CSV table of C-alpha atoms in Angstrom, one decimal:
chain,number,residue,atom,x,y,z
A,29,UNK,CA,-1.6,-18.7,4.0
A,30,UNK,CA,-1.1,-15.8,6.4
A,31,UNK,CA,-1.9,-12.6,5.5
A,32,UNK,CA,1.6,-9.7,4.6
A,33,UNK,CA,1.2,-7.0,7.4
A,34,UNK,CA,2.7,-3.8,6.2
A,35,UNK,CA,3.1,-1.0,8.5
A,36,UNK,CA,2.9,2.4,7.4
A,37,UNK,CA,5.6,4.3,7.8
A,38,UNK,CA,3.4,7.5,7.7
A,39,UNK,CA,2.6,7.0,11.4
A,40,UNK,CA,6.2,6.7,12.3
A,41,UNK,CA,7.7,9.0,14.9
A,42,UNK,CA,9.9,10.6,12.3
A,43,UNK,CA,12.1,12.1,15.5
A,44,UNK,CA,13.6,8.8,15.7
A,45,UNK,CA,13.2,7.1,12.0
A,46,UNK,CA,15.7,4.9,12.1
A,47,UNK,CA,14.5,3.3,15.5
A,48,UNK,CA,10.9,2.6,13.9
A,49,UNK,CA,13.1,0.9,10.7
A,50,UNK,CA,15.1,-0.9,12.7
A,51,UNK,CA,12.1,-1.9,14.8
A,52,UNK,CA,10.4,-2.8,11.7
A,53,UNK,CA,13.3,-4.9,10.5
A,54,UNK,CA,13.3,-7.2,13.9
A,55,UNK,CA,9.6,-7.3,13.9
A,56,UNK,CA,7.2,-10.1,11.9
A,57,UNK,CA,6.3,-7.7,9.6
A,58,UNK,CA,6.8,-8.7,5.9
A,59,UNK,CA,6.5,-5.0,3.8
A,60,UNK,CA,7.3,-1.6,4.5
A,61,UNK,CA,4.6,0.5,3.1
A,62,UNK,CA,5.6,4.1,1.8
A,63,UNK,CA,2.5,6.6,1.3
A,64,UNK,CA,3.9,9.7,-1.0
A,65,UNK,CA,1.5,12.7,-1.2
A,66,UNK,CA,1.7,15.8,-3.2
A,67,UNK,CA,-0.7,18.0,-1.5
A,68,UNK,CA,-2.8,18.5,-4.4
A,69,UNK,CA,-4.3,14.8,-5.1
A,70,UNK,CA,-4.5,14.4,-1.5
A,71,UNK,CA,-5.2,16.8,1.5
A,72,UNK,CA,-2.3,16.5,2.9
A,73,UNK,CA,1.8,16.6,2.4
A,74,UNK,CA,3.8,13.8,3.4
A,75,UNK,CA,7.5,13.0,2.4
A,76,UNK,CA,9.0,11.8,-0.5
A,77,UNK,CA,12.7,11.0,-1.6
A,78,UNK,CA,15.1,12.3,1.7
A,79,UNK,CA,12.6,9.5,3.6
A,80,UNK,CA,13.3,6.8,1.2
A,81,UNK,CA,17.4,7.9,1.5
A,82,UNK,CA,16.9,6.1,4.9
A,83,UNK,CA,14.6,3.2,4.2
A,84,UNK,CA,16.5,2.1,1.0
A,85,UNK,CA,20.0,1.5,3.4
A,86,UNK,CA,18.7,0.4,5.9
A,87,UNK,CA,14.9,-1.5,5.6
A,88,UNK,CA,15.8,-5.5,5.2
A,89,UNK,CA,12.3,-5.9,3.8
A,90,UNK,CA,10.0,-4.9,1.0
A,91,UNK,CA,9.7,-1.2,0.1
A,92,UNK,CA,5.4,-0.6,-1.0
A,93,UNK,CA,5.6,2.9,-2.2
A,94,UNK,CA,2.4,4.4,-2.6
A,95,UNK,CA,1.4,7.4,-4.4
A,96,UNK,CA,-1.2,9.6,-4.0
A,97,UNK,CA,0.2,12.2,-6.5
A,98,UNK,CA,-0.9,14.1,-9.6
A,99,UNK,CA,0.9,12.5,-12.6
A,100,UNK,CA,3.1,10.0,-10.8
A,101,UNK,CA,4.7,8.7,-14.6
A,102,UNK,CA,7.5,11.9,-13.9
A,103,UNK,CA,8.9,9.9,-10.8
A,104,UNK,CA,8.8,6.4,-12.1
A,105,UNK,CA,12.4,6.1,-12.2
A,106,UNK,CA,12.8,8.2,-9.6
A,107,UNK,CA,11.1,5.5,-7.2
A,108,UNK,CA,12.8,2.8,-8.9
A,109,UNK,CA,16.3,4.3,-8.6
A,110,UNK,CA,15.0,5.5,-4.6
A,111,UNK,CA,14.7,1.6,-4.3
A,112,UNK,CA,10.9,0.7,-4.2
A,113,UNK,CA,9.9,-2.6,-4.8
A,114,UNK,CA,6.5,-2.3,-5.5
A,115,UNK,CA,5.3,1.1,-6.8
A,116,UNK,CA,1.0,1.9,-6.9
A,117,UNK,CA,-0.3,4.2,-8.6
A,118,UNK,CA,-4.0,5.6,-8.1
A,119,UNK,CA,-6.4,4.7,-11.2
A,120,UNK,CA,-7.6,8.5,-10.5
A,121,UNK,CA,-4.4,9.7,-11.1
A,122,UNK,CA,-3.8,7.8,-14.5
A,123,UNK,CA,-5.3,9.0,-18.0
A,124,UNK,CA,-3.2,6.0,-19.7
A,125,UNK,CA,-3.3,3.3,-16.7
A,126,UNK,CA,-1.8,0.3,-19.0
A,127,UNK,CA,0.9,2.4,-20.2
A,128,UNK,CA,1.7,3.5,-16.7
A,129,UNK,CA,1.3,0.0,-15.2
A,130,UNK,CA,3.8,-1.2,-18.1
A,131,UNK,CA,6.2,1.5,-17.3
A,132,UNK,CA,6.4,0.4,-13.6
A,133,UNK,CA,7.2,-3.1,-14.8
A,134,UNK,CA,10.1,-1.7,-17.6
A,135,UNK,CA,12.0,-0.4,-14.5
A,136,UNK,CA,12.3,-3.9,-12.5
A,137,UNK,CA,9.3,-3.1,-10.2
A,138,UNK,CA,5.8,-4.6,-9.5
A,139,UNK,CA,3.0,-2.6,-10.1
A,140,UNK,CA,0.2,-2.0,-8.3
A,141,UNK,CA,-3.2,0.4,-8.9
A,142,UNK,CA,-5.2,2.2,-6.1
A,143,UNK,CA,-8.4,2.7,-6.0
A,144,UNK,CA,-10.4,5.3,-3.5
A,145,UNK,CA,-13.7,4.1,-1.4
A,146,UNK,CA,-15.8,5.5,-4.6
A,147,UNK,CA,-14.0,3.8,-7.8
A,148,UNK,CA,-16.2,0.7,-8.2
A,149,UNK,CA,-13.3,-2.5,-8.8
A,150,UNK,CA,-14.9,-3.3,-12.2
A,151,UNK,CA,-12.8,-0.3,-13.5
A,152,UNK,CA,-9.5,-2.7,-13.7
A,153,UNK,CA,-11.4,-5.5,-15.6
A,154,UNK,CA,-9.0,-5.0,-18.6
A,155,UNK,CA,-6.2,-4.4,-16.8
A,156,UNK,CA,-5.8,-6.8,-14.0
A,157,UNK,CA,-3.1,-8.6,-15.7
A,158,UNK,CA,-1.1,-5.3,-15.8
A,159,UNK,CA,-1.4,-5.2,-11.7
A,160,UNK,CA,0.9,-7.5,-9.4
A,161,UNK,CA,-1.1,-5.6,-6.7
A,162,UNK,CA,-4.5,-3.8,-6.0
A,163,UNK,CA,-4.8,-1.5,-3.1
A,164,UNK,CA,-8.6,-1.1,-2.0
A,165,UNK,CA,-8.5,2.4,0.1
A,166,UNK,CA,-10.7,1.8,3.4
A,167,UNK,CA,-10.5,5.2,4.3
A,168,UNK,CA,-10.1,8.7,2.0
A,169,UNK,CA,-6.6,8.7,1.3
A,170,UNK,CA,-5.1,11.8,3.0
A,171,UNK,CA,-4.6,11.5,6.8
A,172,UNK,CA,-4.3,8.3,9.0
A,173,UNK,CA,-6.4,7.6,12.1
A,174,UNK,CA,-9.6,7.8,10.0
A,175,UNK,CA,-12.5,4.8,10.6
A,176,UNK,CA,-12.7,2.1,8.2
A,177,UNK,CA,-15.6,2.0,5.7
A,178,UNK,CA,-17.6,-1.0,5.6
A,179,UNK,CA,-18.1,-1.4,1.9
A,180,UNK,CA,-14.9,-2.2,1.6
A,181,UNK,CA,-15.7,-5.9,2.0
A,182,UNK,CA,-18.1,-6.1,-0.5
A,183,UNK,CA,-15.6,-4.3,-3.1
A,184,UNK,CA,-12.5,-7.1,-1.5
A,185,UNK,CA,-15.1,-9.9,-2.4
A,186,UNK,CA,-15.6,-8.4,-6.1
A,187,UNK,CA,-12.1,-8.2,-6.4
A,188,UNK,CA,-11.2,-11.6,-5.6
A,189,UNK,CA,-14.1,-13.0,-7.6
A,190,UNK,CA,-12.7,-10.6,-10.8
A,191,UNK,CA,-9.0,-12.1,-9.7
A,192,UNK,CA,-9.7,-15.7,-9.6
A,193,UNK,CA,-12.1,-15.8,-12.9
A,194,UNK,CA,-9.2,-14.3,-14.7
A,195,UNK,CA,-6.8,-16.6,-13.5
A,196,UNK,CA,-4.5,-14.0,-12.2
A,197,UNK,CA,-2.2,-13.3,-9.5
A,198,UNK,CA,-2.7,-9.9,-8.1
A,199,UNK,CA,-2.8,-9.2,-4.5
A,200,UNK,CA,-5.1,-7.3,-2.6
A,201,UNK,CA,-4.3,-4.7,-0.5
A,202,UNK,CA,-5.8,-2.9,2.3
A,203,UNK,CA,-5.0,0.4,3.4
A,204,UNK,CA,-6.4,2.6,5.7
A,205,UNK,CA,-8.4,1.9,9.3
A,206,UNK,CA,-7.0,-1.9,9.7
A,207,UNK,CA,-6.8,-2.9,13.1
A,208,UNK,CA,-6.9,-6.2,15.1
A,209,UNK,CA,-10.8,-6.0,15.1
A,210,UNK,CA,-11.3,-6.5,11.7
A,211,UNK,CA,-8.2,-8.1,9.9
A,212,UNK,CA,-9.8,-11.3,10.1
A,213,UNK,CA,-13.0,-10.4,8.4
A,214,UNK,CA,-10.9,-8.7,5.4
A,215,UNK,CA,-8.5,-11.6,5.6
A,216,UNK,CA,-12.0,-13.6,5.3
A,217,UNK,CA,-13.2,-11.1,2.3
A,218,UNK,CA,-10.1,-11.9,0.3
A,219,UNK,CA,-7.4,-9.4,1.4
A,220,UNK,CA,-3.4,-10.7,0.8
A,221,UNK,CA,-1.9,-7.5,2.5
A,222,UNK,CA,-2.8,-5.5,5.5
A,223,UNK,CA,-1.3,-2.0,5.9
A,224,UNK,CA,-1.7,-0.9,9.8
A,225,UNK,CA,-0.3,2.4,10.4
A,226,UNK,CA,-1.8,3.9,13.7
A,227,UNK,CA,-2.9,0.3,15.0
A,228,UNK,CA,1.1,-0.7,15.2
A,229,UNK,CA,3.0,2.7,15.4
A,230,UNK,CA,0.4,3.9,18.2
A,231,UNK,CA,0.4,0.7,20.1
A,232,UNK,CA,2.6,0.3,23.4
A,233,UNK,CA,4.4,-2.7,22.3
A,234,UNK,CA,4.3,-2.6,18.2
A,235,UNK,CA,6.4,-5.6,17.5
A,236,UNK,CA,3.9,-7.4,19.6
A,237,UNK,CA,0.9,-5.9,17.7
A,238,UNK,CA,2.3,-7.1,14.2
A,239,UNK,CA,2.8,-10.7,15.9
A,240,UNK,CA,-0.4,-10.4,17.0
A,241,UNK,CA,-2.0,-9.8,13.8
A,242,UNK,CA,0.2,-11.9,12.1
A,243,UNK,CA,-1.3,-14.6,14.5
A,244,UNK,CA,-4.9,-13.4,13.6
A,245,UNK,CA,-4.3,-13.9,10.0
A,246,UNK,CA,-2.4,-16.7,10.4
C-alpha cells in the first residue's frame, strides 16, 4: 500500500493561498497537513484559525492539524469546530496525554501524538491505543527547510515493532526534511504518512512532485 503524502501548508505562498489549496485539491495528494505554533513551544509563529477559515471551505481532502503549542487542551474544540480531521498533539506538551488523546476523540476527531528527535518512542507504550496517529519529528520542530536526522529510522522501526505487537492501528508519520531521496527508505522503515513541505511547495512543478512521490511509495 502506497504511502499518504501530505504537504505542508507551512511552505505555501500564503500571497496566493487559495491557488496552493486548489492546487492541492487537483493534485495526488491524500492530506493537508496544518502545523500550528505558538511561539513559545516552538521558535517560531505560524498561523492558526483565519488560515483554517480558508482550508475548511475549500480543501476537498483531509485536514492534519498539528500543534506545536503550550497547552493545546484550550483549543480542542476550537480545531474541531475550525474543521480538522485529525488533531496531534506533542507528548511534550501534555502533562495528562490519555486524557488529552481521549478528549480529541470526544469531539469526532482522530488523535494523533508527536514526538521531537529526542523523545525515545517507548514513551507511548501505554498509550498507543489512544493514538490513530504518531508523528516521528525528523527535524526540530520550528522552521521548515531543515535536514533530516538519520535516527529517525531506527525510532520508525521501533515504532512499527511497538504497533504491530500491540495489534494496533496507528499510523506513522513523518514530518520534517522528507524528500524524494529518502521517502522510500522511511516508507521501507515503516512510515504510513509523508509530510513534504519545501520538497513540493519549492519544486517547479509540485503536482508533479507529489505524483512522483506517490509513485516512489507506491
Amino acid at each position: 500500500m502506497s504511502v499518504k503524502i501530505a504537504p505542508s501548508i507551512l511552505s505555501a505562498d500564503f500571497g496566493k493561498l487559495y491557488d496552493e489549496i486548489d492546487m492541492i485539491n487537483r493534485s495526488e495528494a491524500d492530506w493537508f497537513h496544518v502545523d500550528v505554533m505558538d511561539g513559545v513551544f516552538v521558535p517560531n509563529i505560524s498561523f492558526g484559525f483565519p488560515v483554517m477559515k480558508p482550508l475548511k471551505s475549500h480543501a476537498q481532502k483531509t485536514l492534519d492539524v498539528h500543534l506545536m503549542i503550550v497547552d493545546p487542551d484550550r483549543y480542542t474544540q476550537t480545531f474541531a469546530e475550525a474543521g480538522a480531521n485529525i488533531l496531534t498533539v506533542h507528548y511534550e506538551a501534555c502533562t495528562h496525554l490519555h486524557r488529552s488523546l481521549a478528549n480529541i476523540r470526544n469531539h469526532g476527531m482522530k488523535a494523533g501524538v508527536a514526538l521531537n528527535p529526542h523523545t525515545p518512542v517507548n514513551v507511548l507504550q501505554d498509550v498507543l491505543d489512544m493514538c490513530d496517529l504518531v508523528c516521528i519529528m525528523s527535524v526540530n520542530p520550528g522552521f521548515g527547510g531543515q535536514s533530516f536526522i538519520e535516527q529517525t529510522y531506527k525510532k520508525v522501526s521501533t515504532l512499527k515493532e511497538m504497533i504491530v505487537a500491540g495489534g494496533h492501528s496507528t499510523l506513522i508519520e513523518i514530518d520534517g526534511g522528507v524528500t524524494l531521496k529518502n521517502a522510500q527508505a522511511l516508507q521501507n522503515a515503516g512510515a504510513n504518512v509523508l509530510v513534504a513541505g519545501n520538497t513540493v511547495f519549492g519544486a517547479a512543478d509540485p503536482i508533479a512532485t507529489i505524483a512522483e512521490l506517490k509513485s516512489i511509495t507506491a
